[in-house]
Amino acid sequence: MVEHQRTTEVSGVSTDAYVGEEPDDTGESILESLPISFEMVLLAPSIITLAILSIIPLVVIIWLSFMEINFTPVNEQIFVGPQNYADMVNNGNVWDAWKATVVYVGGSLSLQLGLGILISVMLHRVIVGENVFTSIVIMPMMIAPVVVGLLWQFLLDPTFGLYTYMMNQIGLFINQPILGDPNSAMAALILMDTWQWTPLIVLIVLAQLKSIPEHLYEAARVDGATGFTQFRYVTLPLLKPAIAIALLLRSMDLMRYFAKVFITTGGGPSNTTKIIGLYVYEQGLRFFNLGYGSAVGLVMLVVTILMGLAFVEMIMGGAGDNE
Amino acid sequence: MAQIALNHVTKEYNNGRIVAVNDLSLEIEDGEFLVLVGPSGCGKSTTLRMVAGLEDATEGDISIGPTRVNELEPRERDIAMVFQNYALYPHMNVRKNIGFGLQLSTDLSDTEIEERVEEAAQLLEIGELLEKKPKALSGGQQQRVALGRAIVREPEAFLFDEPLSNLDAKLRKQMRTEISRIQEQLGVTSIYVTHDQEEAMTMGDRIAVMNDGELQQIGEPNEVYNYPANLFVAGFIGSPSMNTIETEVAADGTHLEAAGGALTYDLGADDHPDPDLSPGDRVTVGVRPEDVSVRAAAEAFTDQTHRATVEVVEPLGSDNLLYFDVDGASWTARVSPAFEPEPGDEVAFSFPRDALYLFDDRGVTVESRDLTDPAEAEQVTAADGDGAATR
């Protein structure tokens, strides 16, 4: 109050008028007397839920990754320090799994992004019945991954699969089943995921396409742009945020992918399709190397986060770069 | 620079169910600033977009210079356009926005483009904004960038599509002079579309008034103001709008009578030559608000005096606008700020025979105000001016 009066005096304004307007200090509620704010109370339920569902398991995994656990009658838990991580570096299998993951994630992402942008640009041009076309395009997305795996396994079945039959007709895969060939198995997996998840990219990109104002294209046409240069200089740069989001969602999803691979190839033939998610599953839940599995799982999490950050940084050029 | 010509141009939508522009013929001289003005939906923007190549003409020829451009893409027409919402590319900074057209449509090197961009930026006084993105600019600055994008191309023609509509009133006036200055300096043929008649009057070398897809009148601003071709132009150009009332020529052939009897007017006054009217003709009388003299009801005019009740008084500072009802039609008078009647007051009003506009039953002008004899016009003003609240 004293300070307030001083400043008003300096500025040459009568203080009297201001003193009366000071907020009333009475009427403080019980909530305000506690060392927590109303905002904290509002946030509490979600933070508690998040802790139970996410933070506690994360802490447990970190803890597990430094332990060796033997499921014996005595349930041994030995602290081994960074041993699990050292094992991981020296284990050739985990590197093979990472290589398979890079092929799987990289191949799927580029194929899905390319197709997704192409399909969304085409859908955007459809004038009559756009909703019908969009509904048809997004249908695969609504099927459970396990069902997609089963469906494709059926289509690619060496004896009665429809696609195998078609491939055989043009002289391919006659001696080797598609999912049994080290080269084609990965390609088939990538196609499967592309079939299911390209629609998500289509949806995200289409929404962004619709938000680009028509007059920008008119200005570009007057400025001398052809159809291609319009796409290159107007559409594509303005799609960047949507592409970043699509890449982010898909890369995170692909990194921890499991169901379709588990159903169709189980990681074979000869581990060529054993991506990191499947590897972690095997270590943890088939061989019960809980400590080692947790360590690999943690690395997987870190890699996923770094990849996501890289995508956002690469495409958006850093947030807040609007000036 | 080039002449632009539209020859019997028609634009139809939905297989002819909607006619946006109907048989429009226009010629814009080399270096001329033509303003297309009209109410919303009159086809002025469609016309501009056809010249730009953003819409195809259903019929007729459009040519820029010696070339017929109907089949050419916008990029092949060598025109530059300024849009109402600026249409700046949000992901490019000002420098790239301005240089984009040059980059696409010319073989200039990067340094040459750079020079041209700097030059344009200097002309528009936006040199310090070159590295900013459009989002960081105010509306007026964005509009300058949009102008820069047009100028830098050095095109055959500028097309302006209501470029000032999104600006506030003060900025609009400022940009109005700015655009006129730049156009004059560069001497580029320009078509400027607006719904604002004041913008049209102040900016255009000539103005073309459109309504319902048809050209109503084309001419110099003063010509269109003083000698409107029809009732629509008379009402559209000028603010406040011209006062009008429907009348019928009385049996003696020289008196006009409004249907409700609230107003009769003797055309024979002031030895004015009679227009070619016969008894029973339906004639719409028009008078500009500035030609209506108003006095307190007790005072009479030397001319024909009419009476009305003031409904609204709008003080503008320099003038007062009085609104009153004349036989169901709302009339406006622009009077001196010293004359301030209260709403509900009865007043006397009069208008000189010279100031009269007459339109026939199809709205075509039969007679416009008489500006031929300034001496006589002065006399009328002097007669009204003895202490009375006239203008």
XYZ file of C-alpha atoms in Angstrom:
714
model
C 0.000 0.000 0.000
C 2.798 2.343 0.944
C 4.588 1.686 -2.272
C 1.451 2.178 -4.220
C 0.895 5.589 -2.706
C 4.442 6.583 -3.402
C 4.250 5.767 -7.061
C 1.010 7.613 -7.489
C 2.417 10.633 -5.758
C 5.396 10.638 -8.055
C 3.143 10.611 -11.048
C 1.336 13.574 -9.582
C -2.047 11.931 -9.202
C -4.048 12.212 -6.051
C -3.637 9.050 -3.975
C -6.970 9.295 -2.193
C -8.953 8.037 -5.109
C -6.820 4.893 -5.346
C -6.718 3.946 -1.684
C -10.420 3.251 -1.591
C -10.141 0.891 -4.514
C -7.670 -1.537 -2.899
C -9.093 -5.094 -2.997
C -10.800 -6.276 0.135
C -8.693 -8.808 2.058
C -11.516 -10.465 3.980
C -13.519 -13.444 2.759
C -10.567 -15.809 2.145
C -11.791 -19.388 1.688
C -10.292 -22.460 3.350
C -8.865 -23.524 0.009
C -6.858 -20.336 -0.258
C -5.274 -20.855 3.156
C -3.830 -24.223 2.098
C -0.479 -24.300 0.288
C -2.158 -25.662 -2.845
C -3.821 -23.676 -5.564
C -7.195 -24.257 -7.140
C -5.431 -25.192 -10.366
C -3.539 -27.929 -8.574
C -6.789 -29.353 -7.247
C -8.213 -29.424 -10.753
C -5.131 -31.144 -12.131
C -4.823 -33.672 -9.307
C -7.159 -36.403 -10.671
C -5.401 -36.566 -14.008
C -1.955 -36.434 -12.471
C -2.834 -39.253 -10.057
C -4.276 -41.356 -12.899
C -1.231 -40.662 -15.020
C 1.022 -41.673 -12.143
C -0.755 -44.996 -11.653
C -0.920 -45.822 -15.336
C 2.324 -44.419 -16.599
C 4.842 -43.070 -14.149
C 4.877 -45.975 -11.687
C 5.359 -48.622 -14.427
C 8.130 -46.474 -15.900
C 9.924 -46.324 -12.566
C 9.486 -50.083 -12.166
C 10.985 -50.692 -15.588
C 13.949 -48.484 -14.833
C 14.432 -50.392 -11.602
C 14.058 -53.753 -13.378
C 16.625 -52.823 -15.989
C 19.319 -52.831 -13.303
C 18.264 -56.191 -11.859
C 18.572 -59.814 -12.765
C 15.437 -61.689 -11.854
C 15.246 -65.450 -11.748
C 11.837 -67.036 -11.520
C 12.921 -69.758 -9.140
C 11.047 -70.909 -6.046
C 13.008 -68.331 -4.057
C 12.408 -65.517 -6.628
C 15.939 -64.173 -6.749
C 16.372 -60.474 -7.421
C 19.996 -59.506 -7.859
C 21.162 -55.958 -8.476
C 23.547 -56.137 -11.429
C 24.132 -52.464 -12.149
C 24.587 -51.588 -15.826
C 25.258 -55.231 -16.738
C 22.035 -55.546 -18.767
C 23.015 -52.525 -20.850
C 26.509 -53.900 -21.400
C 24.977 -57.207 -22.527
C 22.806 -55.342 -24.967
C 25.751 -53.620 -26.641
C 27.566 -56.924 -27.040
C 24.546 -58.905 -28.212
C 24.389 -59.333 -31.994
C 20.697 -60.272 -31.925
C 19.578 -56.937 -30.581
C 21.483 -55.140 -33.333
C 19.777 -57.352 -35.908
C 16.458 -56.424 -34.345
C 17.328 -52.737 -34.587
C 18.304 -53.134 -38.237
C 15.009 -54.843 -38.975
C 13.253 -52.040 -37.115
C 14.980 -49.369 -39.177
C 13.907 -51.095 -42.395
C 10.395 -51.642 -41.110
C 9.855 -48.160 -39.670
C 11.693 -46.338 -42.466
C 9.998 -48.287 -45.247
C 6.538 -47.992 -43.731
C 6.873 -44.295 -42.917
C 8.062 -43.237 -46.341
C 5.529 -45.384 -48.160
C 2.666 -44.265 -45.938
C 3.600 -40.607 -46.098
C 4.006 -40.584 -49.871
C 0.798 -42.485 -50.480
C -1.025 -40.547 -47.779
C -0.225 -37.155 -49.314
C -1.031 -38.404 -52.806
C -4.394 -39.853 -51.784
C -5.372 -36.834 -49.703
C -4.548 -34.433 -52.540
C -6.644 -36.569 -54.862
C -9.510 -36.814 -52.372
C -9.367 -33.061 -51.912
C -10.064 -32.647 -55.614
C -13.079 -34.956 -55.592
C -16.119 -32.710 -55.765
C -19.000 -35.176 -55.809
C -19.201 -37.849 -53.129
C -16.061 -36.887 -51.254
C -17.482 -38.226 -48.007
C -18.163 -41.635 -49.545
C -14.636 -41.886 -50.905
C -13.125 -40.720 -47.636
C -15.149 -43.295 -45.683
C -13.961 -46.070 -47.975
C -10.365 -44.909 -47.701
C -10.326 -44.788 -43.903
C -11.983 -48.174 -43.400
C -8.801 -50.254 -42.898
C -7.901 -48.056 -39.953
C -10.900 -49.266 -38.009
C -9.866 -52.909 -38.041
C -7.950 -54.310 -35.061
C -4.257 -54.929 -35.868
C -4.562 -58.605 -34.915
C -7.420 -58.997 -37.371
C -5.376 -57.233 -40.044
C -2.565 -59.703 -39.373
C -4.927 -62.648 -39.688
C -6.529 -61.187 -42.802
C -3.208 -60.723 -44.541
C -1.892 -64.075 -43.435
C -4.952 -65.523 -45.076
C -4.474 -63.486 -48.261
C -0.786 -64.447 -48.413
C -1.285 -68.082 -47.458
C 0.964 -70.269 -49.656
C -1.783 -72.746 -50.537
C -5.077 -70.859 -50.741
C -4.146 -67.181 -50.383
C -5.649 -64.897 -53.009
C -2.552 -62.713 -53.364
C -0.271 -65.744 -53.477
C -2.440 -67.074 -56.292
C -2.180 -63.796 -58.182
C 1.575 -63.658 -57.655
C 1.897 -67.240 -58.812
C 0.038 -66.385 -61.988
C 2.802 -63.950 -62.937
C 5.442 -66.464 -61.956
C 6.438 -65.121 -58.547
C 6.747 -66.960 -55.238
C 6.064 -70.325 -56.768
C 8.706 -72.123 -54.719
C 8.710 -69.912 -51.621
C 5.735 -68.700 -49.616
C 5.605 -64.896 -49.482
C 5.904 -64.716 -45.710
C 8.526 -67.439 -45.718
C 11.003 -65.613 -47.942
C 13.484 -63.409 -46.044
C 13.185 -60.679 -48.695
C 9.477 -60.610 -49.267
C 8.402 -61.167 -45.654
C 9.521 -57.692 -44.589
C 8.011 -56.118 -47.686
C 4.738 -57.874 -46.935
C 4.778 -56.574 -43.371
C 5.431 -53.047 -44.560
C 2.580 -53.333 -47.062
C 0.267 -54.622 -44.356
C 0.940 -51.675 -42.118
C 0.733 -49.276 -45.032
C -2.627 -50.724 -46.010
C -3.929 -50.189 -42.500
C -2.387 -46.871 -41.510
C -2.047 -44.763 -44.649
C -5.661 -43.651 -44.054
C -4.622 -41.949 -40.820
C -2.119 -39.843 -42.731
C -4.777 -39.183 -45.370
C -7.154 -37.923 -42.693
C -4.621 -35.645 -41.029
C -3.283 -34.234 -44.293
C -6.764 -33.834 -45.784
C -7.875 -31.775 -42.787
C -4.889 -29.500 -43.248
C -5.443 -29.275 -47.017
C -8.960 -28.055 -46.405
C -7.620 -25.306 -44.181
C -5.409 -23.813 -46.912
C -7.334 -20.826 -48.269
C -8.224 -20.926 -51.953
C -7.019 -17.362 -52.509
C -3.436 -18.437 -51.864
C -3.644 -20.668 -54.905
C -5.192 -17.849 -56.900
C -2.373 -15.538 -55.866
C 0.130 -18.214 -56.828
C -1.532 -18.720 -60.208
C -1.334 -14.998 -60.897
C 2.263 -15.018 -59.656
C 3.085 -17.572 -62.331
C 2.744 -20.927 -60.599
C 1.818 -24.070 -62.509
C -0.002 -26.975 -60.894
C 3.261 -28.511 -59.752
C 4.858 -25.297 -58.481
C 1.663 -24.524 -56.584
C 2.026 -27.865 -54.835
C 5.736 -27.432 -54.293
C 5.711 -23.842 -52.988
C 2.256 -23.420 -51.473
C 0.651 -26.746 -50.593
C 3.658 -28.676 -49.314
C 5.087 -25.982 -47.008
C 1.649 -25.383 -45.542
C 1.159 -29.124 -44.994
C 4.314 -29.324 -42.884
C 2.604 -29.185 -39.484
C 0.194 -31.941 -40.494
C 3.020 -34.043 -41.910
C 4.978 -33.600 -38.685
C 2.020 -34.774 -36.628
C 1.377 -37.728 -38.921
C 5.040 -38.749 -38.853
C 5.164 -38.396 -35.108
C 2.099 -40.556 -34.526
C 3.106 -43.189 -37.045
C 6.746 -43.411 -35.990
C 5.836 -43.906 -32.348
C 3.305 -46.501 -33.313
C 5.628 -48.329 -35.693
C 8.488 -48.430 -33.192
C 6.479 -50.413 -30.704
C 4.715 -52.509 -33.288
C 4.076 -56.050 -32.385
C 0.666 -57.560 -33.134
C 0.782 -57.959 -36.916
C 4.339 -59.297 -36.910
C 3.552 -61.688 -34.095
C 0.510 -63.040 -35.945
C 2.006 -63.350 -39.426
C 5.722 -64.154 -39.294
C 6.492 -64.367 -35.616
C 9.784 -62.657 -36.404
C 10.879 -65.159 -39.058
C 12.094 -66.286 -41.426
C 15.450 -66.487 -39.637
C 14.739 -63.368 -37.559
C 14.548 -61.078 -40.620
C 11.302 -59.540 -39.407
C 12.077 -59.611 -35.701
C 11.645 -55.931 -35.001
C 12.580 -54.454 -31.650
C 9.090 -54.644 -30.169
C 8.923 -58.349 -30.839
C 12.447 -58.778 -29.459
C 11.492 -57.118 -26.189
C 8.400 -59.291 -25.967
C 10.483 -62.429 -26.493
C 13.098 -61.467 -23.938
C 10.630 -60.451 -21.310
C 7.703 -62.779 -21.690
C 9.099 -65.862 -23.445
C 12.565 -66.161 -21.976
C 11.660 -64.268 -18.790
C 14.819 -62.147 -18.950
C 12.879 -59.392 -17.231
C 15.940 -57.277 -16.432
C 17.442 -57.455 -19.912
C 14.044 -57.018 -21.582
C 13.391 -53.904 -19.499
C 16.748 -52.448 -20.493
C 16.032 -52.947 -24.190
C 12.525 -51.592 -23.680
C 13.922 -48.445 -22.061
C 16.326 -47.884 -24.924
C 13.371 -48.327 -27.283
C 11.500 -45.612 -25.401
C 14.448 -43.221 -25.556
C 14.933 -43.852 -29.281
C 11.228 -43.259 -29.911
C 11.281 -39.956 -28.055
C 14.448 -38.808 -29.845
C 12.964 -39.749 -33.207
C 9.789 -37.824 -32.434
C 11.786 -34.752 -31.406
C 13.878 -35.053 -34.546
C 10.778 -35.099 -36.757
C 9.267 -32.065 -35.097
C 12.542 -30.165 -35.220
C 13.260 -31.170 -38.799
C 9.880 -30.267 -40.223
C 8.734 -27.426 -38.043
C 12.201 -25.920 -37.713
C 11.608 -25.544 -34.001
C 8.440 -24.315 -32.355
C 7.780 -20.595 -32.102
C 9.613 -19.821 -35.325
C 6.827 -17.689 -36.600
C 8.341 -14.253 -36.697
C 1.602 -1.296 -70.159
C -1.370 -2.153 -72.210
C -4.917 -1.440 -73.070
C -7.478 -3.863 -71.703
C -10.661 -4.552 -73.598
C -13.743 -6.553 -72.757
C -15.997 -7.221 -75.683
C -19.549 -8.470 -75.008
C -18.356 -10.565 -72.087
C -20.900 -12.755 -70.313
C -20.357 -15.021 -67.353
C -22.960 -17.608 -66.453
C -23.005 -20.123 -63.630
C -25.030 -23.328 -63.328
C -25.658 -23.634 -67.054
C -27.030 -20.154 -67.402
C -29.301 -20.214 -64.372
C -27.198 -17.479 -62.771
C -25.898 -14.671 -64.952
C -23.135 -12.919 -63.048
C -22.001 -10.629 -65.841
C -24.226 -9.839 -68.790
C -22.888 -8.630 -72.147
C -20.280 -6.314 -70.679
C -18.134 -4.198 -72.962
C -15.375 -2.024 -71.519
C -12.207 -0.449 -72.761
C -9.505 0.601 -70.384
C -6.903 2.878 -71.890
C -3.190 2.377 -71.512
C -2.162 3.697 -68.104
C -5.709 4.446 -67.054
C -7.074 3.816 -63.556
C -10.568 2.413 -63.980
C -12.712 1.751 -60.930
C -15.442 -0.872 -61.162
C -18.027 -0.003 -58.559
C -21.344 -1.480 -57.592
C -23.202 -3.176 -54.766
C -22.343 -6.690 -53.574
C -23.135 -9.329 -56.165
C -23.218 -6.923 -59.106
C -20.571 -8.912 -60.980
C -17.665 -6.506 -60.555
C -15.382 -9.014 -58.863
C -16.338 -11.685 -61.373
C -15.386 -9.273 -64.147
C -12.005 -8.658 -62.559
C -11.436 -12.363 -62.025
C -12.201 -12.992 -65.682
C -9.571 -10.449 -66.669
C -7.160 -12.163 -64.276
C -7.976 -15.555 -65.710
C -9.257 -16.975 -62.446
C -12.706 -17.381 -64.041
C -13.522 -18.291 -67.627
C -15.806 -16.024 -69.596
C -18.847 -17.884 -70.918
C -19.032 -15.628 -73.947
C -17.170 -12.661 -75.368
C -13.540 -11.671 -75.766
C -11.087 -10.324 -73.248
C -7.873 -8.847 -74.508
C -4.835 -7.363 -72.826
C -2.804 -5.328 -75.270
C -3.153 -6.860 -78.721
C -3.584 -10.387 -77.358
C -6.879 -12.172 -76.808
C -6.357 -13.804 -73.436
C -9.528 -15.880 -72.948
C -7.673 -19.171 -73.239
C -4.527 -18.081 -71.386
C -3.679 -19.133 -67.856
C -3.337 -16.299 -65.313
C 0.443 -16.707 -65.340
C 0.522 -16.143 -69.101
C -1.423 -12.879 -68.951
C 1.299 -10.756 -67.348
C -0.975 -9.205 -64.779
C -0.617 -8.697 -61.046
C -3.480 -8.858 -58.611
C -4.052 -7.516 -55.126
C -6.648 -9.469 -53.167
C -9.070 -8.277 -50.527
C -7.574 -10.560 -47.871
C -4.036 -9.893 -49.157
C -3.406 -13.611 -49.906
C 0.149 -13.465 -48.627
C 1.924 -16.799 -48.352
C 2.021 -17.378 -44.589
C 5.119 -19.567 -44.673
C 7.285 -17.064 -46.555
C 8.767 -13.886 -45.155
C 8.003 -10.542 -46.769
C 11.063 -10.696 -49.015
C 10.066 -14.091 -50.414
C 6.422 -13.098 -50.712
C 7.342 -10.140 -52.891
C 9.970 -11.991 -54.892
C 7.954 -15.171 -55.432
C 6.336 -14.023 -58.667
C 9.691 -12.970 -60.111
C 11.240 -16.235 -59.082
C 8.531 -18.200 -60.888
C 7.844 -16.124 -63.950
C 11.165 -14.555 -64.907
C 14.730 -15.646 -65.583
C 16.169 -12.974 -63.314
C 19.099 -13.968 -61.140
C 18.734 -14.018 -57.383
C 20.620 -10.738 -57.030
C 18.416 -9.026 -59.614
C 15.298 -10.289 -57.845
C 16.775 -9.046 -54.599
C 17.313 -5.590 -56.101
C 13.792 -5.375 -57.475
C 12.342 -6.483 -54.126
C 14.371 -3.846 -52.284
C 13.237 -1.208 -54.761
C 9.577 -2.084 -54.334
C 9.981 -2.225 -50.566
C 11.491 1.247 -50.615
C 8.654 2.617 -52.711
C 6.177 1.238 -50.182
C 8.262 2.063 -47.123
C 8.352 -1.497 -45.860
C 12.121 -1.963 -46.060
C 12.469 -2.882 -42.410
C 9.772 -5.562 -42.628
C 11.456 -7.714 -45.260
C 12.508 -10.510 -42.919
C 9.173 -10.757 -41.113
C 6.441 -13.293 -41.719
C 2.985 -11.970 -42.687
C 1.546 -13.069 -39.345
C 3.744 -10.534 -37.567
C 2.429 -7.621 -39.657
C -0.557 -5.336 -39.165
C -3.337 -5.206 -41.742
C -1.957 -2.074 -43.351
C 1.537 -3.521 -43.569
C 0.188 -6.743 -45.069
C -1.629 -4.698 -47.662
C 1.599 -2.897 -48.522
C 3.341 -6.233 -48.965
C 0.512 -7.369 -51.242
C 0.986 -4.177 -53.229
C 4.719 -4.806 -53.330
C 4.120 -8.238 -54.739
C 2.150 -6.653 -57.555
C 4.522 -3.753 -58.226
C 7.700 -5.803 -58.331
C 6.465 -7.810 -61.298
C 6.181 -4.696 -63.493
C 3.134 -6.231 -65.164
C 0.967 -5.061 -68.043
C -1.879 -4.387 -65.650
C -2.745 -4.182 -61.964
C -5.974 -5.759 -60.810
C -7.248 -4.688 -57.406
C -10.050 -6.696 -55.803
C -11.430 -4.542 -52.978
C -7.948 -4.214 -51.505
C -8.879 -1.763 -48.776
C -12.063 -3.365 -47.447
C -10.322 -5.052 -44.529
C -8.637 -1.902 -43.276
C -9.990 0.583 -40.786
C -11.369 3.879 -42.065
C -8.318 6.026 -41.416
C -5.853 3.581 -42.894
C -8.157 3.097 -45.856
C -7.987 6.783 -46.737
C -4.222 6.764 -46.346
C -3.789 3.706 -48.557
C -6.205 5.191 -51.072
C -3.850 8.066 -51.768
C -0.893 5.728 -51.609
C -2.294 3.444 -54.296
C -3.236 6.408 -56.481
C 0.270 7.831 -56.078
C 1.992 4.573 -56.960
C -0.278 3.922 -59.910
C 0.379 7.377 -61.255
C 4.104 7.001 -60.709
C 4.286 3.644 -62.484
C 1.648 4.418 -65.093
C 0.379 0.852 -65.183
C -3.124 0.219 -66.516
C -5.257 -0.642 -63.499
C -8.679 -2.023 -62.749
C -9.859 -1.430 -59.233
C -12.956 -3.119 -57.846
C -14.767 -1.625 -54.880
C -18.248 -1.312 -53.435
C -17.315 1.994 -51.848
C -18.495 4.850 -54.050
C -16.261 7.316 -52.203
C -13.218 5.204 -53.068
C -14.428 5.083 -56.650
C -14.945 8.844 -56.873
C -11.574 9.729 -55.381
C -9.362 7.158 -57.081
C -10.650 6.538 -60.562
C -9.687 8.280 -63.766
C -12.990 6.860 -64.874
C -15.509 4.828 -62.972
C -17.748 2.089 -64.294
C -20.918 1.535 -62.300
C -22.328 -1.981 -62.412
C -25.565 -3.486 -61.164
C -27.046 -6.957 -61.625
C -24.198 -7.950 -63.902
C -24.754 -5.069 -66.273
C -22.797 -1.912 -66.903
C -24.915 1.076 -65.895
C -22.599 3.912 -66.779
C -18.955 4.609 -67.408
C -17.363 8.021 -67.191
C -15.244 10.418 -65.204
C -16.189 10.651 -61.531
C -17.775 14.095 -61.783
C -19.625 13.183 -64.929
C -21.121 10.111 -63.276
C -22.005 12.146 -60.199
C -23.540 15.074 -61.996
C -25.072 13.302 -64.959
C -26.092 9.823 -63.825
C -27.441 7.696 -66.644
C -30.240 6.285 -64.573
C -31.895 6.136 -61.193
C -29.581 3.367 -59.973
C -26.388 5.322 -60.658
C -27.951 8.452 -59.193
C -28.749 6.601 -55.975
C -25.482 4.686 -55.762
C -23.011 7.482 -56.377
C -22.995 10.201 -53.763
C -23.229 10.015 -50.003
C -25.759 10.424 -48.529
C -27.768 9.023 -51.437
C -29.854 11.183 -53.710
C -33.385 11.858 -52.440
C -36.046 10.480 -54.724
C -39.814 10.470 -54.868
C -42.238 9.084 -57.427
C -44.537 11.665 -58.982
C -46.985 12.019 -61.810
C -47.183 14.859 -64.302
C -50.361 16.828 -63.566
C -52.966 17.740 -66.185
C -51.367 21.135 -66.906
C -48.160 19.423 -67.977
C -45.856 21.554 -65.828
C -46.656 20.388 -62.297
C -45.372 17.187 -60.694
C -47.493 15.597 -57.983
C -46.432 12.872 -55.581
C -49.010 10.124 -55.164
C -49.860 11.031 -51.568
C -50.085 14.714 -52.379
C -47.278 15.594 -49.972
C -45.273 17.252 -52.674
C -46.082 19.191 -55.782
C -43.475 20.869 -57.876
C -43.827 23.454 -60.593
C -41.447 22.624 -63.408
C -42.185 25.926 -65.060
C -40.464 27.947 -62.354
C -37.317 29.965 -63.089
C -38.112 30.040 -66.800
C -36.571 26.644 -67.054
C -37.127 24.841 -70.339
C -39.697 22.112 -69.859
C -38.587 18.523 -70.289
C -40.469 16.468 -72.793
C -43.259 15.246 -70.542
C -46.949 14.756 -71.075
C -49.710 14.754 -68.466
C -50.003 11.386 -66.704
C -46.334 10.398 -67.176
C -44.824 8.792 -64.127
C -41.624 10.606 -63.209
C -39.192 10.042 -60.345
C -37.815 13.270 -58.947
C -34.286 13.252 -57.535
C -32.460 15.893 -55.491
C -29.027 15.620 -53.908
C -29.045 16.198 -50.122
C -26.728 19.181 -50.538
C -29.258 20.866 -52.843
C -32.056 20.710 -50.319
C -32.377 23.919 -48.299
C -34.085 23.718 -44.954
C -35.428 26.451 -42.679
C -37.545 26.590 -39.597
C -41.173 26.033 -40.591
C -42.223 29.627 -39.925
C -39.925 30.998 -42.610
C -40.900 30.665 -46.217
C -38.662 30.390 -49.230
C -38.895 32.539 -52.262
C -39.062 29.291 -54.291
C -41.538 26.546 -53.819
C -41.725 25.617 -50.164
C -42.580 22.180 -48.813
C -43.068 21.077 -45.257
C -41.880 18.019 -43.382
C -41.206 16.727 -39.881
C -37.623 16.057 -38.880
C -37.065 12.444 -37.833
C -33.348 12.237 -37.127
C -30.552 14.789 -36.903
C -27.030 13.531 -37.549
C -24.306 16.026 -36.662
C -21.158 15.462 -38.734
C -19.301 18.432 -37.340
C -18.905 20.254 -40.619
C -22.569 19.722 -41.523
C -25.747 18.394 -40.030
C -27.728 15.729 -41.825
C -31.491 16.005 -41.400
C -33.673 13.016 -42.152
C -37.347 13.573 -42.820
C -40.208 11.759 -44.421
C -41.654 12.936 -47.720
C -44.687 10.927 -48.632
C -43.209 7.633 -47.423
C -39.750 8.255 -48.887
C -36.930 9.058 -46.473
C -35.151 12.252 -47.515
C -31.887 13.700 -46.341
C -30.736 17.288 -46.316
C -27.193 18.456 -45.670
C -27.465 21.719 -43.743
C -25.169 24.056 -41.875
C -24.124 22.893 -38.404
C -25.700 26.056 -36.985
C -29.147 24.796 -37.889
C -30.095 22.196 -35.318
C -33.788 21.336 -35.205
C -35.018 18.713 -32.737
C -36.517 15.469 -34.003
C -40.244 16.093 -34.315
C -39.847 19.748 -35.330
C -41.633 20.866 -38.426
C -39.371 22.450 -41.024
C -39.731 24.028 -44.427
C -37.596 22.759 -47.264
C -37.028 23.757 -50.811
C -34.851 22.797 -53.755
C -34.031 24.858 -56.797
C -35.338 23.913 -60.193
C -31.713 23.669 -61.445
C -30.841 20.945 -58.978
C -33.615 18.666 -60.114
C -33.055 15.225 -61.621
C -35.925 13.555 -63.443
C -36.133 9.861 -64.276
C -38.788 8.194 -66.389
C -40.754 5.108 -65.334
C -37.909 2.810 -66.493
C -35.426 4.713 -64.337
C -33.653 6.330 -67.296
C -32.568 9.909 -66.749
C -34.786 12.454 -68.501
C -33.088 15.482 -67.062
C -29.993 16.031 -64.934
C -29.171 19.019 -62.780
C -28.206 22.101 -64.712
C -24.587 23.096 -64.281
C -24.309 25.029 -67.519
C -24.773 28.498 -66.106
C -22.660 29.072 -63.008
C -23.832 32.690 -62.724
C -27.399 31.558 -62.341
C -26.380 28.872 -59.876
C -24.644 31.548 -57.808
C -27.725 33.712 -57.834
C -29.797 30.881 -56.447
C -27.308 30.321 -53.647
C -27.254 34.014 -52.853
C -31.044 34.178 -52.731
C -31.111 31.310 -50.262
C -28.130 32.432 -48.321
C -29.486 35.419 -46.396
C -28.966 34.122 -42.888
C -30.859 30.927 -43.626
C -29.452 27.518 -42.924
C -28.592 26.452 -46.394
C -25.587 25.127 -48.134
